[in-house]
Coordinates of C-alpha atoms in Angstrom, one line a residue:
X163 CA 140.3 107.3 106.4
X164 CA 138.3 105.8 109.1
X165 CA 134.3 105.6 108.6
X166 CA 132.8 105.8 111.6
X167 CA 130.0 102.4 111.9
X168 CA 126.9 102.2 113.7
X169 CA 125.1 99.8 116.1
X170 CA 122.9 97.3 116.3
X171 CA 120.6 99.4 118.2
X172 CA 120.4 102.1 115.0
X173 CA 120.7 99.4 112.6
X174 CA 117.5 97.9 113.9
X175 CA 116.0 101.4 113.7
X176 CA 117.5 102.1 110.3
X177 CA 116.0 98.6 109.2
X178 CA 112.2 99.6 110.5
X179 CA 112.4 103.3 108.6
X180 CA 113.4 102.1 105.8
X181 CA 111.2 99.3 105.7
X182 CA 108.0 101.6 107.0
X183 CA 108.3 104.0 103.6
X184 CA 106.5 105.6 101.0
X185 CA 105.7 101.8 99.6
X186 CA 102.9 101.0 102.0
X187 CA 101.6 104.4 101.7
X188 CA 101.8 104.4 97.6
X189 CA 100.8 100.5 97.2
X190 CA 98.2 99.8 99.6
X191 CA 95.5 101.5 97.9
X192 CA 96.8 99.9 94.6
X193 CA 97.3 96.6 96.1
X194 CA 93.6 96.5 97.6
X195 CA 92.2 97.5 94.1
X196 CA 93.5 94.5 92.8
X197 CA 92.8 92.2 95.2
X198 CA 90.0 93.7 97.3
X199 CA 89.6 94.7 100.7
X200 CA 88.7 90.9 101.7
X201 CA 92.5 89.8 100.7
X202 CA 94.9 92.5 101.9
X203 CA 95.4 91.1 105.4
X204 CA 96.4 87.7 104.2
X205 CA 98.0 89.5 101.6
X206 CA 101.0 91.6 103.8
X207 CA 101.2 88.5 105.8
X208 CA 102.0 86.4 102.7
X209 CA 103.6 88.9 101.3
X210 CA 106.1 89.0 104.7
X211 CA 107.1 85.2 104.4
X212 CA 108.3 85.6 101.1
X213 CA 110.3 88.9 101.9
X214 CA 111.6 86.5 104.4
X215 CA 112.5 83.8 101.9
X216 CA 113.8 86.0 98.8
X217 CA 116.0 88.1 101.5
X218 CA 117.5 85.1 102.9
X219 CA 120.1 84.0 100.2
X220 CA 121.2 87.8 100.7
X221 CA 121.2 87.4 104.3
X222 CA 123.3 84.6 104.0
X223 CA 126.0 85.8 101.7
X224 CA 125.9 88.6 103.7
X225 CA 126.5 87.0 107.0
X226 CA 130.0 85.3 105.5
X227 CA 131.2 88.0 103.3
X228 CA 129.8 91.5 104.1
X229 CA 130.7 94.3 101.9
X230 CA 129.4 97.7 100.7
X231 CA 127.7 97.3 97.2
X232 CA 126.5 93.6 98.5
X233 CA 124.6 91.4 96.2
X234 CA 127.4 93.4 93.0
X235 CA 130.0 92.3 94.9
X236 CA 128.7 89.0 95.3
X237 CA 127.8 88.2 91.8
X238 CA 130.9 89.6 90.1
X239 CA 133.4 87.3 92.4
X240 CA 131.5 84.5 93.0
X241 CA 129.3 83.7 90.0
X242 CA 130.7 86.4 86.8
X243 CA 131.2 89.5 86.3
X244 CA 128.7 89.8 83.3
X245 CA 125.4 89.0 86.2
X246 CA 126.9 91.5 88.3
X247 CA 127.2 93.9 85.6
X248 CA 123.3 93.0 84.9
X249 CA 122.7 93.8 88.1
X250 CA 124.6 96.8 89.1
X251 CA 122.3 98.6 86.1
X252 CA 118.9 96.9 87.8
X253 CA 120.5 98.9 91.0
X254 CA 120.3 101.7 88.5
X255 CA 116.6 101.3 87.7
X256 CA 115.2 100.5 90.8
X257 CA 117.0 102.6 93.1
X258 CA 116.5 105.9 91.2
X259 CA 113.0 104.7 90.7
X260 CA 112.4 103.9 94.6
X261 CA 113.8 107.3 95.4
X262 CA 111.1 108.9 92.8
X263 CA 108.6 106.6 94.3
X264 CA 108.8 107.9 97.7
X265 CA 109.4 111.6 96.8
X266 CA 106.1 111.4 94.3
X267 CA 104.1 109.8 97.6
X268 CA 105.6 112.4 99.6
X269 CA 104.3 115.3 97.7
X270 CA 101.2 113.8 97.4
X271 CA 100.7 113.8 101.1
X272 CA 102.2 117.1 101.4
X273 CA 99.8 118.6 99.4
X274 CA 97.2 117.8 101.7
X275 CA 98.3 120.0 104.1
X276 CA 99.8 122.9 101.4
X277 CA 97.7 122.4 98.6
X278 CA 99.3 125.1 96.6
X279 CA 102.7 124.1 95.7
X280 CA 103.2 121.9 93.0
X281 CA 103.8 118.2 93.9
X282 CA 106.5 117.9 91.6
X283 CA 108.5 121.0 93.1
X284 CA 108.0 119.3 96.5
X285 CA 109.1 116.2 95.4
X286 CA 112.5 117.5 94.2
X287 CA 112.9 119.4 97.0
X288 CA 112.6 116.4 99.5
X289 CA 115.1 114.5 97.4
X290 CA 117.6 117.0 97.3
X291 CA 117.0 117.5 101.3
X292 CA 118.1 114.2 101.9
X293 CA 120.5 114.1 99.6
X294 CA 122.3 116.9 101.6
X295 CA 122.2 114.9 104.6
X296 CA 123.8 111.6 103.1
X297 CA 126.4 113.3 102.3
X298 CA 127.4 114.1 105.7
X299 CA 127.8 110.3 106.2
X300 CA 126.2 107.4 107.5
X301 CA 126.7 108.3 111.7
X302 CA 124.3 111.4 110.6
X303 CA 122.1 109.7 108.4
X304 CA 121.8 107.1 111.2
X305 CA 120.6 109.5 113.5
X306 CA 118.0 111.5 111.7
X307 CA 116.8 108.0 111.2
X308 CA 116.5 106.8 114.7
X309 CA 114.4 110.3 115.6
X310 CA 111.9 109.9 112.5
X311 CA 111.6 106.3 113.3
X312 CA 109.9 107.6 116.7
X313 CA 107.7 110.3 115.7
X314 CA 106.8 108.0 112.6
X315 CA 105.9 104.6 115.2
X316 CA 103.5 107.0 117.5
X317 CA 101.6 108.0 114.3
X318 CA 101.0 104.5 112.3
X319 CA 99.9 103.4 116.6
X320 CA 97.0 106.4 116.5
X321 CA 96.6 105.4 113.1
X322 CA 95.8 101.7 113.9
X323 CA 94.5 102.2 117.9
X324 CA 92.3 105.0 116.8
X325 CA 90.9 103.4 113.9
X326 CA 90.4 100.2 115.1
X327 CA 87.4 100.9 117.3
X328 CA 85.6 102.3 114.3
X329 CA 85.8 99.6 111.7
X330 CA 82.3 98.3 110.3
X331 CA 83.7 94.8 109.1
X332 CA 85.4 92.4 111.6
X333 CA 88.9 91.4 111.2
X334 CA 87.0 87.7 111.3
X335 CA 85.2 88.4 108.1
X336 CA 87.9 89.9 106.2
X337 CA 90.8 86.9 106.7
X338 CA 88.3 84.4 105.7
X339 CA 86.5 85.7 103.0
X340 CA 87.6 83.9 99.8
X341 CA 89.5 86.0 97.3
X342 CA 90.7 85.1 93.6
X343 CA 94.1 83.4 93.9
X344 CA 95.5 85.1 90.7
X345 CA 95.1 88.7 91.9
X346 CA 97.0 88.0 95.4
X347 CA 99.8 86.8 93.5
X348 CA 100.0 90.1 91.5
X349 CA 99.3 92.0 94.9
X350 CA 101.6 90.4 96.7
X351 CA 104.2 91.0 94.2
X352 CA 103.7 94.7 94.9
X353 CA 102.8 94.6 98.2
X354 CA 106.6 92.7 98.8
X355 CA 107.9 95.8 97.9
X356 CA 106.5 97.7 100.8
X357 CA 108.1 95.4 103.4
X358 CA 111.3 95.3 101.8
X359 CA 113.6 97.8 103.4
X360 CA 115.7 95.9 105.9
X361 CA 118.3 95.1 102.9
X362 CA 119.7 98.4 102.8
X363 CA 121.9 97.6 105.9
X364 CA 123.4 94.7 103.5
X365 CA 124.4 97.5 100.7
X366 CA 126.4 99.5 103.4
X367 CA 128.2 96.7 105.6
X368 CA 131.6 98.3 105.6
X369 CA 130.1 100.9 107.5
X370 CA 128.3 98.7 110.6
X371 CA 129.8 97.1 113.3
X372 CA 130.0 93.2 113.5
X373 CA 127.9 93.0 110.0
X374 CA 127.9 89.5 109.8
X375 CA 126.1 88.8 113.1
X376 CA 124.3 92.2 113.5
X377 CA 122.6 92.8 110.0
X378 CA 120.7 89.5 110.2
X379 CA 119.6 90.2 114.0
X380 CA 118.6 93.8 112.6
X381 CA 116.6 92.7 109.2
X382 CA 114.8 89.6 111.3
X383 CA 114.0 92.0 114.6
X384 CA 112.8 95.1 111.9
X385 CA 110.7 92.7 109.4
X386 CA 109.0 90.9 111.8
X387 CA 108.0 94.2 113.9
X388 CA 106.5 95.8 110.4
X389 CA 104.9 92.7 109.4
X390 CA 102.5 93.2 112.1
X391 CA 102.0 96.7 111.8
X392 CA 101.2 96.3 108.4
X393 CA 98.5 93.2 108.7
X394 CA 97.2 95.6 111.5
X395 CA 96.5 99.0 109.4
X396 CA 95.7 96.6 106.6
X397 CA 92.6 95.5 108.7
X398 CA 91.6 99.2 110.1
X399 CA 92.3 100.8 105.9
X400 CA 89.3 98.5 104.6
X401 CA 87.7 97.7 108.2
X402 CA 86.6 101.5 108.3
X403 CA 86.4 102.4 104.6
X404 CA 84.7 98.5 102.9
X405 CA 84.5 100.2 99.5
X406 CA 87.8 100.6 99.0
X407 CA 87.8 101.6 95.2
X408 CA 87.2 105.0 96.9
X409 CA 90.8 104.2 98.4
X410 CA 93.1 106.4 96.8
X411 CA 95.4 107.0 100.0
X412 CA 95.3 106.2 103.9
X413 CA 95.0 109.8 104.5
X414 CA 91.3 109.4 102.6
X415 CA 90.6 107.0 105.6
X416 CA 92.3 108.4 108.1
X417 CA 90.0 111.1 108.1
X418 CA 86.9 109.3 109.1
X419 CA 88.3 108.8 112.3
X420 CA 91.0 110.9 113.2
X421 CA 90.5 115.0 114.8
X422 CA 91.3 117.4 112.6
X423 CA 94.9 118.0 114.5
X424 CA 95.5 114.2 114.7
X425 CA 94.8 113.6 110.8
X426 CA 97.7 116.4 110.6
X427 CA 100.1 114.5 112.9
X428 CA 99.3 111.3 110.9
X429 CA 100.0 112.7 107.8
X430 CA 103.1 114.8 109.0
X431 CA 104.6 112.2 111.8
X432 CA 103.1 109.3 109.8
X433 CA 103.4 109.1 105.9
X434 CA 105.4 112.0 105.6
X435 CA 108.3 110.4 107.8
X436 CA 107.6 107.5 106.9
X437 CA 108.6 108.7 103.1
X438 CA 111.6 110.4 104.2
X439 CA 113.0 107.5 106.1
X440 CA 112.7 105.3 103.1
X441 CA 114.2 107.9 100.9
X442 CA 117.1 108.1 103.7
X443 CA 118.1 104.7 103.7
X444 CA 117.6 104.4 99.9
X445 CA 120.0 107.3 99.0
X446 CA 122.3 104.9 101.4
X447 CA 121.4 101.8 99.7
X448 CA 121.7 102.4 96.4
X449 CA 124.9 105.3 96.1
X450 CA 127.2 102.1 98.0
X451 CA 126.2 99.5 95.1
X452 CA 126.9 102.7 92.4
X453 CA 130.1 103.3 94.1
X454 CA 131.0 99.0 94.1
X455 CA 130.5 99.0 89.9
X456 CA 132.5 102.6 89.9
X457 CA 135.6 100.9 91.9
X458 CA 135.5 98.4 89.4
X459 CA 135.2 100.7 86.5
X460 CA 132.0 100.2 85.3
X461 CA 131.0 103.6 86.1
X462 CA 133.5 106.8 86.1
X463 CA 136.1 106.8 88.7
X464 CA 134.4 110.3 89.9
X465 CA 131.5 108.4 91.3
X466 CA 133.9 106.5 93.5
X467 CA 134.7 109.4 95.0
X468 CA 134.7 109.6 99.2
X469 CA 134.3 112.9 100.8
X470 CA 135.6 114.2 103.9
X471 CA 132.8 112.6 105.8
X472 CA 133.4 109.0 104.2
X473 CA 130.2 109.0 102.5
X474 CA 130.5 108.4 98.4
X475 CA 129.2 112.1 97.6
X476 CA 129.6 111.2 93.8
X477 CA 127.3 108.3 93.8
X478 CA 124.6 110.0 96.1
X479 CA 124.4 112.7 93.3
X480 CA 124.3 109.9 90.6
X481 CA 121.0 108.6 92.2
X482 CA 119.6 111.5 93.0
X483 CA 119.9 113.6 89.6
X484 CA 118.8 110.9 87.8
X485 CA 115.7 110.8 90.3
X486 CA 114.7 114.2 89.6
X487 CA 115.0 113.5 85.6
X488 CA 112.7 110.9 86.3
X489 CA 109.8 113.2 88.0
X490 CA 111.1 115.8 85.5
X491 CA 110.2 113.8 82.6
X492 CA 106.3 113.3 83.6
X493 CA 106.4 109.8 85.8
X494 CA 103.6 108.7 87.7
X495 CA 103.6 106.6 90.7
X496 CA 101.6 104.0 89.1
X497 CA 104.5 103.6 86.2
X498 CA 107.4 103.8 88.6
X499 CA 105.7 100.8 91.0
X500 CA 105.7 99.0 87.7
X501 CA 108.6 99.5 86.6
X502 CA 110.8 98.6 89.7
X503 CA 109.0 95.5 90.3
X504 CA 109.9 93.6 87.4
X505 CA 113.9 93.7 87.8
X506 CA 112.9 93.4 91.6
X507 CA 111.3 90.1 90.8
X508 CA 111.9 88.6 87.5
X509 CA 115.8 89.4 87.7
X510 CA 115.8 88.9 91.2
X511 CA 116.9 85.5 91.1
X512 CA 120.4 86.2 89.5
X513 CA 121.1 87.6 93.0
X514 CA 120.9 84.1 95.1
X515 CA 122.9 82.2 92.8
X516 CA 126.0 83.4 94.6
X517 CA 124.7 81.1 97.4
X518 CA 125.7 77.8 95.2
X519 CA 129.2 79.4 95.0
X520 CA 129.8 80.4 98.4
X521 CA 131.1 77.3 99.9
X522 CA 133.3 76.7 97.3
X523 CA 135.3 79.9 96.9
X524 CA 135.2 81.0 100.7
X525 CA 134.5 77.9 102.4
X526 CA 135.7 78.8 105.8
X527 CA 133.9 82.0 106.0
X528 CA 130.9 80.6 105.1
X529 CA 131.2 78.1 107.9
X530 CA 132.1 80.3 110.4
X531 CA 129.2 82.7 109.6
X532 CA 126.8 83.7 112.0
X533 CA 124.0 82.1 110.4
X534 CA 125.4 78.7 110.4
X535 CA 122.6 76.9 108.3
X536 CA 123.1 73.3 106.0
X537 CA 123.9 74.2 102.7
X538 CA 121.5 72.1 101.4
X539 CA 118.8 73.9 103.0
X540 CA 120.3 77.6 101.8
X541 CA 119.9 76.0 98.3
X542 CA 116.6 74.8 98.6
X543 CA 115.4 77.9 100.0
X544 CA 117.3 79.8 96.8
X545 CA 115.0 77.7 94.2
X546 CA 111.7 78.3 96.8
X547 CA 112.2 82.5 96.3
X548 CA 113.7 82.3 92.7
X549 CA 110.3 80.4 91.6
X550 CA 108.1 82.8 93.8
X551 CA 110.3 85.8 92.0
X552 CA 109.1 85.0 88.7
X553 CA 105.7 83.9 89.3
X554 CA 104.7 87.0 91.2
X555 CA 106.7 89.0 88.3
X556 CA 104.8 87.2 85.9
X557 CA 101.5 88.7 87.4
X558 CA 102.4 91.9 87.9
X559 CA 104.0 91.7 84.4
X560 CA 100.1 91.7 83.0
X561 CA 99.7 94.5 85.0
X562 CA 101.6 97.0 83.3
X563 CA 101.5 99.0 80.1
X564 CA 103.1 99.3 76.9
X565 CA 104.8 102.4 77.5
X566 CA 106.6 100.7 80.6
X567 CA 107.3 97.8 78.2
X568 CA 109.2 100.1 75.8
X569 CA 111.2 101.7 78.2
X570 CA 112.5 99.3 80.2
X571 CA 113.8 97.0 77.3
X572 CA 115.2 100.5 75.7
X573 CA 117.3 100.7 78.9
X574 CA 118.6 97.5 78.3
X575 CA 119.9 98.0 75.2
X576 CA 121.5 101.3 76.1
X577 CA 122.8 100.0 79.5
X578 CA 124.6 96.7 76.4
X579 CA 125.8 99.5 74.3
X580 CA 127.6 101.6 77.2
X581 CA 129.0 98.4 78.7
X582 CA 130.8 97.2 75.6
X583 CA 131.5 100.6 74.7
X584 CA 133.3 101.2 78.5
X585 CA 135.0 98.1 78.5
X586 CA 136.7 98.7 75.1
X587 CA 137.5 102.2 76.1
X588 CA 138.9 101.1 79.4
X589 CA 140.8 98.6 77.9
X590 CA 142.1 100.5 74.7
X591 CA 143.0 104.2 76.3
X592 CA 143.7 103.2 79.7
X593 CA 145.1 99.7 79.6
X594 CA 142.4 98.6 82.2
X595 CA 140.6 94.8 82.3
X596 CA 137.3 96.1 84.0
X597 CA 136.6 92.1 83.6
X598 CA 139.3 91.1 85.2
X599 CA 139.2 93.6 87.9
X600 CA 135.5 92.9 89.1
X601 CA 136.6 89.0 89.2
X602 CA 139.5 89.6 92.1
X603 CA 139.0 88.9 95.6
X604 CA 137.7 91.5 97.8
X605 CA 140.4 92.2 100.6
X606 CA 138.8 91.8 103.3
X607 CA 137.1 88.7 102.1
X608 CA 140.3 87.1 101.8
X609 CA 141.4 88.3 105.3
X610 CA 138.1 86.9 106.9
X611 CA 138.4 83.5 104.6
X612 CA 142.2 83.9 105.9
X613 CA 141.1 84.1 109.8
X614 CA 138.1 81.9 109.4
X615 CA 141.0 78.8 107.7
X616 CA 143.4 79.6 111.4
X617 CA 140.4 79.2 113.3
X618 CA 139.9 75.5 112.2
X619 CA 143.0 75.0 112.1
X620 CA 143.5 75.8 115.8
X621 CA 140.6 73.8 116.6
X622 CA 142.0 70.8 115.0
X623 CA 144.8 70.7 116.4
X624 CA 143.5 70.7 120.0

């Protein structure tokens, strides 16, 4: 079956949607509380370099071997199958957990504007909305991206234009007004998570044309264009509203300077869009990595399931149901932030050791890449982010409380017990190596790597 891709042009849109999310709406009022209003400008901008620097190593692998399920596929056939296996279950965490993130901030802006319905009701229903539509493929999710993206750009510009004219403290006195270096550290390490986004187009390379040149173009073009945004309502959020332990959501400031019609479009063509377009391309992100560990066995062959649109309708279901259980059980945002930004930092790292591997297993694809970069450099850019990772993890680590603790490390265990438990199975009833399944070649790797090797050798002999 042939699954139809989409361009650069919706890639780059799909990049800046599912960057511009529920995150910067659900951490920016948490971020400034830790570090204060003086620090949050600097913050996003610092907070942008190192998106740039812990995405790289992805960026990179990516560029030479694209594939749906990414950074799994890269572990489990370049470094081990046990990392990946790590990894596919931190896909588990944080993408059901993003999802609840973004449905929890949408209800909460909903509720603004119908103050009667239950936030968690509304948060279900949003999920299960665009669960529906992912499962009519990516061509359709693409395009009720691109329209959101619109609507959702002209609100965060009234947002920024029309609040920028009514700030009480200058944009002078806020960047250099000394701040304690400690608490940008633990803001930054949730403020990261807001302007990561752009990575989802990594998880869903099968499905993109030319992924090896136009996923990097797309994530540089789309981080770089938020970035700005971001320092920019950073500076009108605490320019117009200084005591911002009063903060508890851009709406609260919006409303100081916006009409009574306009604070509506913001919070409709603004946050909420901006929380569907970030639960769009999550649902995307997340159901192709939980389809990669399926293929391979980890997870039931049903969740490796394509439908007649050529979108894993298994997996999206996966992610979503175990969203809802999540909001079901009695979440709060505050717990879910925590939670996904430990394996999003501190376990972050086992993702960019692929990068030492890469020129030794597929050294002709990663030499005709489109990022064609010294090797030595890639490395040295893999320890920068892997040290960053865990020093920002360590901070926000102090944030959080017992409870999250306890549950993650119960997770864990469970996720050890399945895995020996599915392996023995697999290899007991069914005959099937799940180990030595996720250690073969991926095809098309091997064509590329096949192509890449004629390529130099054409050139040689000339």
């Amino acid at each position: 079956m042939e699954v139809k891709k989409i361009s650069l042009f919706s890639c780059i849109l799909m990049g800046i949607g599912s960057i511009i999310g529920a995150s910067v709406f659900a951490t920016t009022p948490i971020a400034i509380k830790i570090i204060g209003g003086n620090g949050i400008v600097l913050g996003f901008i610092y907070a942008s370099i190192f998106v740039f620097l812990k995405t790289f190593p992805e960026m990179v692998l990516t560029s030479a071997l694209p594939a749906n399920g990414a950074s799994y596929m890269h572990l489990t056939r370049l470094i081990h199958p046990y990392v990946g296996i790590v990894h596919a279950f931190n896909q588990l965490v944080i993408g059901t957990m993003k999802v609840a993130t973004m449905a929890l901030t949408f209800s909460t802006y909903f509720k603004m504007i119908f103050p009667s319905i239950p936030e968690v009701i509304v948060a279900i229903t949003i999920t299960l909305i665009f669960t529906i539509i992912s499962l009519y493929g990516i061509k359709f999710s693409a395009t009720v991206q691109n329209i959101c993206v619109a609507v959702l750009l002209g609100a965060l510009g009234i947002y920024i234009f029309g609040g920028w004219g009514h700030t009480v403290v200058s944009l002078k006195d806020v960047i250099s007004t000394n701040f304690e270096v400690a608490k940008m550290w633990a803001a930054m390490g949730i403020m990261h998570g807001s302007l990561i986004g752009a990575n989802v187009l990594m998880y869903a390379a099968d499905e993109i044309d030319n992924p090896g040149k136009n996923i990097p173009i797309a994530f540089v073009v789309g981080t770089v264009i938020t970035s700005v945004l971001y320092a920019a309502l950073a500076y009108v959020t605490v320019g117009v509203m200084p005591n911002f332990y009063e903060i508890d959501n851009l709406a609260t400031v919006a409303q100081k300077f916006l009409s009574p019609a306009m604070l509506v479009f913001f919070i409709s063509g603004g946050a909420l869009l901006a929380v569907v377009t970030s639960i769009n391309s999550a649902i995307l992100m997340f159901s192709r990595s939980h389809f990669a560990a399926a293929r391979d066995g980890l997870f039931p062959n049903s969740i490796m399931k394509i439908n007649k649109y050529g979108a894993p309708g298994n997996s999206i279901w996966l992610n979503s149901v175990i969203t809802i259980l999540a909001m079901i059980s009695g979440f709060n945002l505050t717990d879910v932030v925590n939670i996904t930004a430990i394996p999003g930092l501190l376990l972050s790292p086992i993702i960019f050791a692929s990068v030492f591997a890469l020129p030794y297993k597929f050294p002709n694809s990663y030499k005709t890449s489109f990022l064609k970069i010294p090797h030595w450099i890639n490395c040295l850019i893999v320890i920068i982010a892997s040290v960053l990772s865990i020093l920002m993890g360590s901070y926000v680590l102090k944030q959080m409380q017992p409870k999250n603790y306890i549950i993650m490390i119960a997770f864990y265990i469970v996720a050890a017990i399945y895995t020996y438990l599915r392996i023995k199975y697999l290899k007991d009833k069914k005959g099937f190596d799940m180990i030595s399944k996720m250690k073969e070649p991926y095809q098309p790797w091997i064509d590329r790597e096949r192509q890449a090797t004629e390529e130099f050798s054409v050139k040689n002999s000339n």
